CSV table of C-alpha atoms and ligand atoms in Angstrom, one decimal:
chain,number,residue,atom,x,y,z
A,119,MET,CA,75.2,226.8,159.6
A,120,ALA,CA,77.2,227.1,162.6
A,121,SER,CA,75.1,229.5,164.5
A,122,THR,CA,72.1,226.6,164.4
A,123,ALA,CA,74.1,223.8,165.0
A,124,SER,CA,73.9,222.1,168.4
A,125,SER,CA,76.7,222.6,170.8
A,126,ALA,CA,77.5,218.3,170.4
A,127,THR,CA,77.8,219.0,166.4
A,128,ILE,CA,80.1,221.9,166.3
A,129,ALA,CA,81.9,219.9,169.4
A,130,GLU,CA,82.5,216.7,166.9
A,131,ARG,CA,83.8,219.5,164.2
A,132,ASP,CA,86.1,220.9,166.1
A,133,ALA,CA,87.5,217.4,167.4
A,134,ARG,CA,87.9,216.5,163.5
A,135,PHE,CA,89.4,219.8,162.1
A,136,ILE,CA,91.1,222.1,164.9
A,137,ALA,CA,94.9,221.2,166.2
A,138,SER,CA,95.2,219.7,169.3
A,139,ALA,CA,98.5,221.8,169.6
A,140,ILE,CA,96.2,224.8,170.3
A,141,LYS,CA,93.5,223.4,173.0
A,142,ILE,CA,93.9,222.4,176.8
A,143,ARG,CA,90.1,221.8,177.3
A,144,TYR,CA,88.3,220.8,180.1
A,145,THR,CA,85.2,220.3,179.1
A,146,PRO,CA,83.3,220.1,175.5
A,147,PHE,CA,81.5,223.5,176.3
A,148,VAL,CA,80.7,225.5,173.4
A,149,LEU,CA,81.1,229.4,173.6
A,150,ALA,CA,78.3,230.7,171.4
A,151,GLY,CA,77.3,233.9,173.0
A,152,GLY,CA,78.3,236.2,176.4
A,153,ASP,CA,76.5,238.9,178.4
A,154,GLY,CA,77.7,240.2,181.6
A,155,ALA,CA,79.4,237.2,183.4
A,156,TRP,CA,76.9,234.5,182.0
A,157,LEU,CA,77.4,232.3,178.7
A,158,VAL,CA,75.5,230.9,176.3
A,159,ASP,CA,76.4,227.3,174.7
A,160,ALA,CA,75.0,226.6,171.1
A,161,ASP,CA,71.8,224.7,172.8
A,162,GLY,CA,71.5,228.3,174.3
A,163,ARG,CA,72.0,227.1,178.1
A,164,ARG,CA,73.6,229.7,180.5
A,165,PHE,CA,76.7,229.4,182.4
A,166,LEU,CA,78.0,231.4,185.2
A,167,ASP,CA,81.5,232.6,184.2
A,168,PHE,CA,84.4,231.7,186.7
A,169,GLY,CA,87.1,231.8,184.3
A,170,ALA,CA,86.7,235.4,182.2
A,171,GLY,CA,88.4,233.1,179.1
A,172,TRP,CA,91.9,233.0,181.4
A,173,SER,CA,91.2,236.3,183.0
A,174,VAL,CA,90.6,238.0,179.3
A,175,ALA,CA,87.0,239.2,179.7
A,176,HIS,CA,87.8,241.8,182.8
A,177,LEU,CA,84.5,243.5,181.7
A,178,GLY,CA,82.3,240.5,180.8
A,179,TYR,CA,81.2,240.0,177.7
A,180,SER,CA,79.7,242.2,174.9
A,181,ASN,CA,80.6,245.3,177.2
A,182,ARG,CA,78.6,248.2,174.9
A,183,HIS,CA,80.9,250.9,175.2
A,184,VAL,CA,83.5,248.7,173.9
A,185,ARG,CA,81.6,247.3,171.1
A,186,GLN,CA,80.5,250.9,170.2
A,187,ALA,CA,83.8,251.6,170.1
A,188,VAL,CA,85.2,249.1,168.2
A,189,VAL,CA,82.2,249.7,165.4
A,190,ALA,CA,82.9,253.4,165.2
A,191,GLN,CA,86.8,252.6,164.5
A,192,LEU,CA,85.9,249.6,162.2
A,193,GLU,CA,83.1,252.2,160.4
A,194,ARG,CA,86.5,254.6,159.9
A,195,THR,CA,88.4,251.7,158.6
A,196,THR,CA,88.6,248.1,158.9
A,197,TYR,CA,92.2,248.4,159.1
A,198,ALA,CA,95.0,250.8,160.1
A,199,GLY,CA,98.4,249.2,161.2
A,200,LEU,CA,101.4,251.0,163.3
A,201,ASN,CA,104.6,249.6,161.5
A,202,SER,CA,104.5,251.9,158.4
A,203,THR,CA,101.5,254.5,159.1
A,204,VAL,CA,100.0,256.5,162.1
A,205,ASN,CA,97.1,255.8,163.9
A,206,LEU,CA,94.9,257.7,166.7
A,207,PRO,CA,93.8,255.2,168.8
A,208,ALA,CA,97.5,253.6,169.2
A,209,VAL,CA,98.9,256.8,170.1
A,210,ASP,CA,96.1,257.7,172.5
A,211,LEU,CA,96.6,254.4,173.9
A,212,ALA,CA,100.4,254.4,174.4
A,213,GLU,CA,100.2,257.7,175.8
A,214,LYS,CA,97.4,256.6,178.2
A,215,LEU,CA,99.6,253.0,179.2
A,216,VAL,CA,102.6,255.3,179.7
A,217,SER,CA,100.9,257.5,182.4
A,218,LEU,CA,99.0,254.7,184.3
A,219,ILE,CA,102.4,252.7,184.4
A,220,PRO,CA,103.6,253.3,188.2
A,221,GLY,CA,107.6,254.7,188.4
A,222,ASP,CA,109.2,257.9,187.3
A,223,GLY,CA,111.1,258.8,184.2
A,224,PRO,CA,109.9,258.4,180.5
A,225,LYS,CA,108.7,255.4,179.2
A,226,LYS,CA,106.9,254.4,175.6
A,227,ALA,CA,104.7,251.6,174.6
A,228,TRP,CA,105.1,248.7,172.3
A,229,PHE,CA,102.4,247.0,170.8
A,230,GLY,CA,101.4,243.5,169.9
A,231,LEU,CA,99.2,240.8,169.5
A,232,SER,CA,99.2,238.6,172.7
A,233,GLY,CA,101.2,238.0,176.0
A,234,SER,CA,103.7,235.8,174.2
A,235,ASP,CA,105.0,238.5,172.0
A,236,ALA,CA,105.1,241.0,174.4
A,237,ASN,CA,107.7,238.8,176.6
A,238,GLU,CA,109.5,238.2,173.2
A,239,ALA,CA,109.7,241.5,172.5
A,240,ALA,CA,110.6,242.1,175.9
A,241,LEU,CA,113.1,239.6,175.7
A,242,ARG,CA,114.8,240.6,172.6
A,243,LEU,CA,115.0,244.7,173.0
A,244,ILE,CA,116.3,244.3,176.3
A,245,LEU,CA,119.2,242.1,175.8
A,246,ARG,CA,119.9,244.5,172.7
A,247,ALA,CA,119.7,247.8,174.7
A,248,THR,CA,121.3,246.2,177.7
A,249,GLY,CA,124.6,244.2,175.8
A,250,ARG,CA,124.1,241.9,178.7
A,251,ARG,CA,123.2,237.9,177.5
A,252,ARG,CA,121.8,236.3,180.1
A,253,VAL,CA,118.2,236.6,181.7
A,254,LEU,CA,116.6,235.5,184.8
A,255,SER,CA,112.7,234.0,185.6
A,256,PHE,CA,111.1,232.2,188.0
A,257,VAL,CA,110.1,228.2,188.1
A,258,GLY,CA,106.6,228.2,187.6
A,259,SER,CA,106.1,231.2,185.6
A,260,TRP,CA,104.6,231.3,182.7
A,261,HIS,CA,105.5,233.7,179.7
A,262,GLY,CA,104.3,232.5,176.4
A,263,THR,CA,104.2,230.0,173.9
A,264,THR,CA,106.6,231.2,171.3
A,265,GLU,CA,110.0,229.2,171.3
A,266,ALA,CA,111.8,232.1,173.0
A,267,THR,CA,109.0,232.4,175.7
A,268,MET,CA,108.8,229.3,176.3
A,269,GLY,CA,112.2,229.2,177.1
A,270,LEU,CA,111.8,231.9,179.4
A,271,SER,CA,108.6,230.2,181.4
A,272,GLY,CA,108.8,227.7,184.2
A,273,HIS,CA,106.1,226.2,184.1
A,274,THR,CA,105.9,222.6,184.3
A,275,ALA,CA,104.1,222.4,181.1
A,276,PHE,CA,107.3,223.4,179.6
A,277,THR,CA,109.4,221.0,180.6
A,278,ALA,CA,109.4,219.0,177.2
A,279,ALA,CA,110.6,222.0,175.8
A,280,PRO,CA,113.9,223.0,177.2
A,281,GLY,CA,115.7,225.9,175.6
A,282,GLY,CA,117.0,229.3,176.4
A,283,GLY,CA,120.9,228.1,177.5
A,284,HIS,CA,120.8,231.8,178.9
A,285,ILE,CA,117.8,231.7,181.0
A,286,THR,CA,118.3,231.0,184.6
A,287,LYS,CA,115.1,229.7,186.8
A,288,LEU,CA,114.9,231.2,189.7
A,289,PRO,CA,112.9,229.9,192.8
A,290,TYR,CA,109.4,231.3,193.2
A,291,PRO,CA,108.9,232.5,197.4
A,292,ASP,CA,105.6,230.0,197.6
A,293,PRO,CA,104.0,230.1,201.0
A,294,TYR,CA,102.3,227.2,201.3
A,295,ARG,CA,104.8,225.0,199.3
A,296,ASN,CA,108.2,225.9,200.4
A,297,PRO,CA,110.3,225.0,197.1
A,298,PHE,CA,113.5,224.3,199.6
A,299,GLY,CA,111.7,221.8,200.9
A,300,ALA,CA,107.9,220.6,202.9
A,301,ARG,CA,110.3,221.1,206.9
A,302,PHE,CA,110.5,224.8,206.0
A,303,GLY,CA,107.4,227.2,206.8
A,304,SER,CA,106.7,230.4,204.9
A,305,ASP,CA,108.5,233.1,207.1
A,306,GLN,CA,111.9,232.7,205.6
A,307,VAL,CA,110.6,231.7,201.7
A,308,VAL,CA,111.7,235.1,200.5
A,309,ASP,CA,114.8,235.3,202.3
A,310,GLN,CA,115.7,231.6,200.9
A,311,CYS,CA,114.9,232.5,197.5
A,312,LEU,CA,116.6,235.8,197.3
A,313,ASP,CA,119.8,234.4,199.3
A,314,TYR,CA,119.9,231.6,196.7
A,315,VAL,CA,120.1,233.5,193.5
A,316,GLU,CA,122.8,236.2,195.3
A,317,GLY,CA,124.8,234.2,197.6
A,318,TYR,CA,125.4,231.3,195.4
A,319,LEU,CA,124.1,231.5,191.9
A,320,PHE,CA,125.1,235.2,191.3
A,321,LYS,CA,128.5,233.8,192.6
A,322,THR,CA,128.7,230.3,190.4
A,323,VAL,CA,126.8,230.1,187.4
A,324,CYS,CA,125.2,233.5,186.6
A,325,PRO,CA,127.6,236.5,186.8
A,326,PRO,CA,124.9,239.5,187.5
A,327,GLU,CA,126.8,241.9,185.8
A,328,ASP,CA,125.9,239.4,182.3
A,329,VAL,CA,121.9,239.7,183.7
A,330,ALA,CA,119.8,242.0,181.9
A,331,ALA,CA,116.6,241.1,183.1
A,332,VAL,CA,114.5,239.5,185.7
A,333,PHE,CA,110.9,238.5,184.3
A,334,VAL,CA,108.8,238.6,187.0
A,335,GLU,CA,104.7,237.6,188.1
A,336,ALA,CA,104.0,239.9,190.7
A,337,VAL,CA,101.3,237.1,192.0
A,338,GLN,CA,102.5,233.8,189.6
A,339,ALA,CA,99.3,232.8,187.8
A,340,ASP,CA,99.4,229.7,186.3
A,341,SER,CA,101.5,228.0,188.5
A,342,GLY,CA,98.5,228.1,190.5
A,343,ASP,CA,98.0,231.6,191.5
A,344,VAL,CA,100.6,232.0,194.0
A,345,VAL,CA,100.5,234.9,196.4
A,346,PRO,CA,104.2,235.6,197.6
A,347,PRO,CA,104.8,237.1,200.9
A,348,PRO,CA,104.4,241.0,200.3
A,349,ASP,CA,108.5,241.9,200.9
A,350,PHE,CA,109.2,239.5,198.0
A,351,MET,CA,108.7,242.3,195.6
A,352,PRO,CA,110.6,244.9,196.8
A,353,LYS,CA,113.7,242.8,198.0
A,354,LEU,CA,113.8,241.9,194.4
A,355,ARG,CA,113.9,245.4,193.4
A,356,ALA,CA,116.4,246.3,195.9
A,357,LEU,CA,118.4,243.0,194.4
A,358,CYS,CA,117.9,244.5,190.4
A,359,ASP,CA,119.1,247.7,192.2
A,360,ARG,CA,122.4,246.4,193.3
A,361,HIS,CA,123.1,244.7,190.2
A,362,GLY,CA,121.9,247.4,187.3
A,363,ILE,CA,119.1,244.3,186.7
A,364,LEU,CA,115.9,245.3,184.8
A,365,LEU,CA,112.6,244.2,186.9
A,366,VAL,CA,110.2,243.1,184.3
A,367,ALA,CA,106.7,242.8,185.0
A,368,ASP,CA,104.7,240.4,183.7
A,369,GLU,CA,101.4,241.8,184.0
A,370,VAL,CA,99.9,240.2,181.1
A,371,LYS,CA,97.2,238.0,183.5
A,372,THR,CA,97.2,240.4,186.8
A,373,GLY,CA,96.9,243.5,185.0
A,374,LEU,CA,94.1,246.2,184.8
A,375,GLY,CA,92.5,245.2,188.0
A,376,ARG,CA,92.1,241.7,188.0
A,377,THR,CA,94.2,241.2,191.5
A,378,GLY,CA,92.3,244.3,193.0
A,379,ARG,CA,94.8,247.2,192.2
A,380,MET,CA,95.4,248.9,188.7
A,381,PHE,CA,98.8,246.3,188.2
A,382,ALA,CA,99.5,243.2,190.9
A,383,VAL,CA,103.4,245.3,191.5
A,384,GLU,CA,101.0,248.3,193.0
A,385,HIS,CA,100.8,246.0,196.3
A,386,THR,CA,103.9,246.6,197.3
A,387,GLU,CA,104.5,249.8,196.2
A,388,THR,CA,107.2,248.4,193.9
A,389,ALA,CA,108.0,250.1,190.8
A,390,ALA,CA,108.8,247.8,187.8
A,391,ASP,CA,111.3,249.3,184.8
A,392,VAL,CA,109.0,247.3,182.2
A,393,VAL,CA,105.8,246.3,182.9
A,394,LEU,CA,104.1,243.5,179.9
A,395,LEU,CA,100.0,243.9,179.6
A,396,GLY,CA,98.0,241.3,177.5
A,397,LYS,CA,94.8,239.1,177.8
A,398,SER,CA,92.2,241.8,179.2
A,399,LEU,CA,94.3,244.7,177.7
A,400,GLY,CA,91.9,244.2,174.5
A,401,GLY,CA,88.9,243.9,175.8
A,402,GLY,CA,88.7,240.4,174.4
A,403,LEU,CA,90.6,241.4,171.0
A,404,PRO,CA,94.4,240.6,170.1
A,405,LEU,CA,96.2,243.1,171.6
A,406,SER,CA,99.3,243.0,173.8
A,407,ALA,CA,101.7,245.8,175.4
A,408,VAL,CA,105.1,246.5,176.9
A,409,VAL,CA,105.5,249.9,178.3
A,410,ALA,CA,109.4,250.6,179.0
A,411,PRO,CA,112.1,253.4,178.7
A,412,PRO,CA,112.4,255.0,175.5
A,413,GLU,CA,116.6,253.1,175.6
A,414,ILE,CA,114.9,249.7,175.4
A,415,LEU,CA,111.9,250.2,173.2
A,416,ASP,CA,114.4,252.6,170.7
A,417,CYS,CA,117.1,250.7,170.5
A,418,GLY,CA,116.5,249.7,166.9
A,419,SER,CA,114.1,249.9,164.4
A,420,GLY,CA,112.0,247.1,163.3
A,421,ILE,CA,113.3,244.6,165.8
A,422,ALA,CA,109.9,243.5,166.7
A,423,LEU,CA,107.1,244.3,164.5
A,424,PHE,CA,104.0,242.1,163.4
A,425,THR,CA,102.1,243.5,160.4
A,426,VAL,CA,98.5,243.9,162.2
A,427,SER,CA,99.8,244.8,166.0
A,428,GLY,CA,98.7,248.0,167.1
A,429,ASN,CA,96.2,247.6,164.7
A,430,ALA,CA,93.6,250.6,165.1
A,431,THR,CA,91.0,247.9,166.1
A,432,SER,CA,92.4,246.3,168.9
A,433,CYS,CA,93.8,249.9,170.0
A,434,ALA,CA,90.4,251.4,170.3
A,435,ALA,CA,88.9,248.3,172.3
A,436,GLY,CA,92.0,248.7,174.3
A,437,LEU,CA,91.2,252.4,174.9
A,438,ALA,CA,87.3,251.5,175.2
A,439,THR,CA,88.0,248.8,178.0
A,440,LEU,CA,90.7,251.3,180.2
A,441,GLU,CA,87.7,253.6,180.3
A,442,VAL,CA,85.5,251.1,181.6
A,443,VAL,CA,88.2,249.8,184.5
A,444,GLU,CA,88.1,253.4,185.6
A,445,GLY,CA,85.2,255.0,184.6
A,446,GLU,CA,83.2,252.0,186.6
A,447,SER,CA,86.0,251.7,189.2
A,448,LEU,CA,86.3,248.2,188.7
A,449,VAL,CA,89.6,247.9,189.8
A,450,ASP,CA,88.1,249.0,193.8
A,451,LEU,CA,85.1,246.4,192.9
A,452,SER,CA,87.9,243.8,192.2
A,453,ALA,CA,89.2,244.5,195.6
A,454,ARG,CA,86.0,244.2,197.5
A,455,ASN,CA,84.5,241.7,195.6
A,456,GLY,CA,87.4,239.8,195.7
A,457,ASP,CA,87.8,239.5,199.5
A,458,TYR,CA,84.2,238.8,199.4
A,459,LEU,CA,84.6,235.9,197.2
A,460,ARG,CA,87.9,234.6,199.1
A,461,GLY,CA,86.2,234.8,202.2
A,462,ARG,CA,82.8,232.7,200.8
A,463,LEU,CA,85.3,230.5,199.3
A,464,ALA,CA,86.8,229.5,202.2
A,465,GLU,CA,84.1,229.3,204.1
A,466,VAL,CA,82.0,226.4,202.1
A,467,LEU,CA,84.5,225.1,200.5
A,468,GLY,CA,86.8,224.8,203.4
A,469,LYS,CA,84.3,221.6,204.7
A,470,HIS,CA,85.7,219.7,202.1
A,471,GLU,CA,89.1,217.6,203.0
A,472,PRO,CA,90.9,217.9,199.9
A,473,VAL,CA,90.8,221.9,199.9
A,474,GLY,CA,94.1,222.1,201.0
A,475,ASP,CA,94.6,226.3,200.4
A,476,VAL,CA,92.2,229.0,199.3
A,477,ARG,CA,94.5,231.8,198.2
A,478,GLY,CA,94.8,235.2,196.2
A,479,LEU,CA,94.3,238.7,195.6
A,480,GLY,CA,91.4,240.3,194.2
A,481,MET,CA,89.7,238.9,191.6
A,482,MET,CA,93.0,235.8,191.4
A,483,ILE,CA,91.8,232.9,193.4
A,484,GLY,CA,93.3,229.6,193.8
A,485,VAL,CA,91.9,226.6,195.5
A,486,ASP,CA,94.0,223.8,195.8
A,487,LEU,CA,93.2,220.2,195.9
A,488,VAL,CA,95.4,218.2,197.5
A,489,ARG,CA,94.9,214.0,198.8
A,490,ASP,CA,96.4,214.9,202.2
A,491,ARG,CA,96.3,218.5,203.8
A,492,VAL,CA,99.8,217.5,205.9
A,493,THR,CA,101.6,215.8,202.9
A,494,LYS,CA,99.4,218.7,200.6
A,495,GLU,CA,100.2,216.0,197.7
A,496,PRO,CA,98.4,217.6,194.6
A,497,ASP,CA,95.1,216.0,193.2
A,498,GLN,CA,95.0,216.5,189.9
A,499,ARG,CA,92.1,214.0,188.9
A,500,LEU,CA,89.9,215.8,191.9
A,501,ALA,CA,90.3,219.1,190.0
A,502,ALA,CA,89.3,217.8,186.5
A,503,LYS,CA,86.4,215.7,187.6
A,504,VAL,CA,85.5,219.3,189.7
A,505,VAL,CA,85.5,221.1,186.6
A,506,TYR,CA,83.8,218.9,184.7
A,507,ARG,CA,81.1,218.4,187.4
A,508,ALA,CA,81.2,222.5,187.9
A,509,TRP,CA,80.4,222.8,183.7
A,510,GLU,CA,77.6,220.1,183.8
A,511,LEU,CA,75.7,222.2,187.0
A,512,GLY,CA,75.8,225.2,184.8
A,513,LEU,CA,79.5,226.9,185.9
A,514,ILE,CA,82.5,227.5,184.0
A,515,LEU,CA,86.1,227.5,185.3
A,516,PHE,CA,89.4,225.8,184.8
A,517,TYR,CA,92.3,224.2,186.8
A,518,ALA,CA,95.9,225.0,186.6
A,519,GLY,CA,98.9,224.6,188.9
A,520,SER,CA,102.2,223.1,188.8
A,521,TRP,CA,100.9,220.1,188.8
A,522,GLY,CA,97.3,221.0,187.5
A,523,ASN,CA,95.5,220.3,191.0
A,524,VAL,CA,94.5,224.3,191.5
A,525,LEU,CA,90.7,225.8,190.6
A,526,GLU,CA,91.6,229.0,189.1
A,527,ILE,CA,89.1,231.4,190.0
A,528,THR,CA,89.2,234.8,187.8
A,529,PRO,CA,85.6,236.2,187.1
A,530,PRO,CA,84.8,239.1,185.1
A,531,LEU,CA,85.3,241.8,187.7
A,532,ILE,CA,81.8,242.8,187.2
A,533,LEU,CA,80.4,239.9,189.0
A,534,THR,CA,77.6,240.9,191.4
A,535,ARG,CA,77.4,239.8,195.3
A,536,GLU,CA,74.5,237.5,194.4
A,537,GLU,CA,76.2,235.9,191.3
A,538,ILE,CA,79.2,235.4,193.7
A,539,ASP,CA,77.1,233.4,196.1
A,540,HIS,CA,75.8,232.1,193.3
A,541,GLY,CA,79.2,230.5,191.9
A,542,VAL,CA,80.4,229.6,195.2
A,543,ASP,CA,77.1,227.0,195.6
A,544,LEU,CA,77.8,225.7,192.5
A,545,LEU,CA,81.0,224.8,193.3
A,546,ASP,CA,80.8,223.7,196.6
A,547,ARG,CA,78.0,221.2,194.8
A,548,ALA,CA,80.3,220.3,192.4
A,549,ILE,CA,83.3,219.2,194.3
A,550,ALA,CA,80.5,217.2,196.7
A,551,ASP,CA,79.5,215.7,193.9
A,552,ALA,CA,83.1,214.5,192.3
A,553,LEU,CA,83.7,213.5,196.0
A,554,ALA,CA,80.8,211.4,195.4
A,555,GLY,CA,81.8,209.5,192.5
A,556,LYS,CA,79.2,211.7,189.9
A,557,VAL,CA,82.0,212.0,187.6
A,558,SER,CA,83.4,209.0,186.1
A,559,ASP,CA,87.0,209.0,185.0
A,560,GLU,CA,86.1,208.1,181.0
A,561,ALA,CA,83.8,211.6,181.3
A,562,VAL,CA,86.8,213.2,182.3
A,563,ALA,CA,89.9,211.1,179.9
A,564,PRO,CA,89.1,213.4,177.0
A,565,PHE,CA,89.8,216.5,178.8
A,566,ALA,CA,93.6,216.2,180.2
A,567,GLY,CA,93.7,219.5,180.3
A,568,TRP,CA,97.3,220.7,181.6
B,739,PLP,C1,101.6,235.4,182.8
B,739,PLP,C2,101.2,235.6,181.6
B,739,PLP,N1,102.1,236.2,180.5
B,739,PLP,C3,102.4,236.0,179.5
B,739,PLP,C4,101.0,235.2,178.8
B,739,PLP,C5,101.1,234.5,177.3
B,739,PLP,O1,99.9,235.0,176.9
B,739,PLP,P1,98.8,235.0,175.6
B,739,PLP,O2,98.3,233.2,175.9
B,739,PLP,O3,98.0,235.5,175.2
B,739,PLP,O4,100.1,234.8,174.8
B,739,PLP,C6,99.9,234.1,179.8
B,739,PLP,C7,99.2,233.1,179.5
B,739,PLP,O5,98.2,232.8,179.9
B,739,PLP,C8,100.7,235.0,181.3
B,739,PLP,O6,99.6,234.0,182.1
């Protein structure tokens, strides 16, 4: 029945039966199908995808190799769990991830179902394994939506959900909006942030000998695709080493080629102690991973298990996804196409006065919309209107950011140059139309976004 229903009918039923708690919507788009970098709604209309479902669809939609691997596994068995039985796809995937993650020393893998549970498992296991009680994370970070990971996150979306009194939030070195104030530029922002941690927090409320780990995104995604200066990660690594603190890289969104390297930490050759994966790892199926030294992951049994985590179907999809990423050199493609896309966005969109900044790495790009280029006051309403107008024109993307004013551009990595040019043209038109008043306040009112 659903397959013959119109987009409008399905959207109306969605409003009646699907909980708001699971939604941040920007348009009434009904995703009914997809191929390559294109999505199809329930009315058969095609849309170019500049979002990849929040950086899940690295390979685009309906990748043949992943589909075949999933079907082959389902034909063997529809379910093989990991907590009380062994399954080969999980073992193969664990071995593969251990070989891929940068850094020396033995490692193992833990599997879950979403980026949130990977963060939560890592948090719980690290506290138990180290015997330390405190954890550090960054303002602006997004680590998940379980109770514990909302407390770990420093995103403004979670300001109403305080928690985690043992978690200290650190300023993230944003070169565009220095957290210490507009009068400071980007040159000193890394030292300002880390001096504040070591010279002040560690000497006052947060004794470093009680800090187990720092959770960090090497590119902070949901705060608006903030790329820190290149000395940040090495200096953070050194700070951790000075105090015996574990460095946890949350690569849930940045991992598997999104930023033009297999992992975002590789841009600065920083090895993390613990790496967290999710989103794209399952090729669309639920799958997350923690890759860490055995002394952390083996610190006890049954501490972080879900009945269907490490299931053979998701792991088979994960293995196939990695085979495509490697076999089709998607990491290099992401780097090359990302440079091209960022260049085109800066060139074409830069003429619009509210485009304050175009930044990113690889195929993770943020377009920061402001009311004024000098004050950099965020323009959330314009972001909402641009995203809505883009959908009307045939382009899917979302906005993110600490103030909800950043157009997030994270397309499938397989986008062609023609598709890039087409998407940039549509976005250019969407901004022009939104500025010309072609999207009413009423149209975007039901789509509050962030
Ligand atoms: C960096 C990062 N970590 C963790 C998560 C949580 O992942 P999930 O929503 O799949 O549980 C997200 C989600 O956006 C994320 O961006």
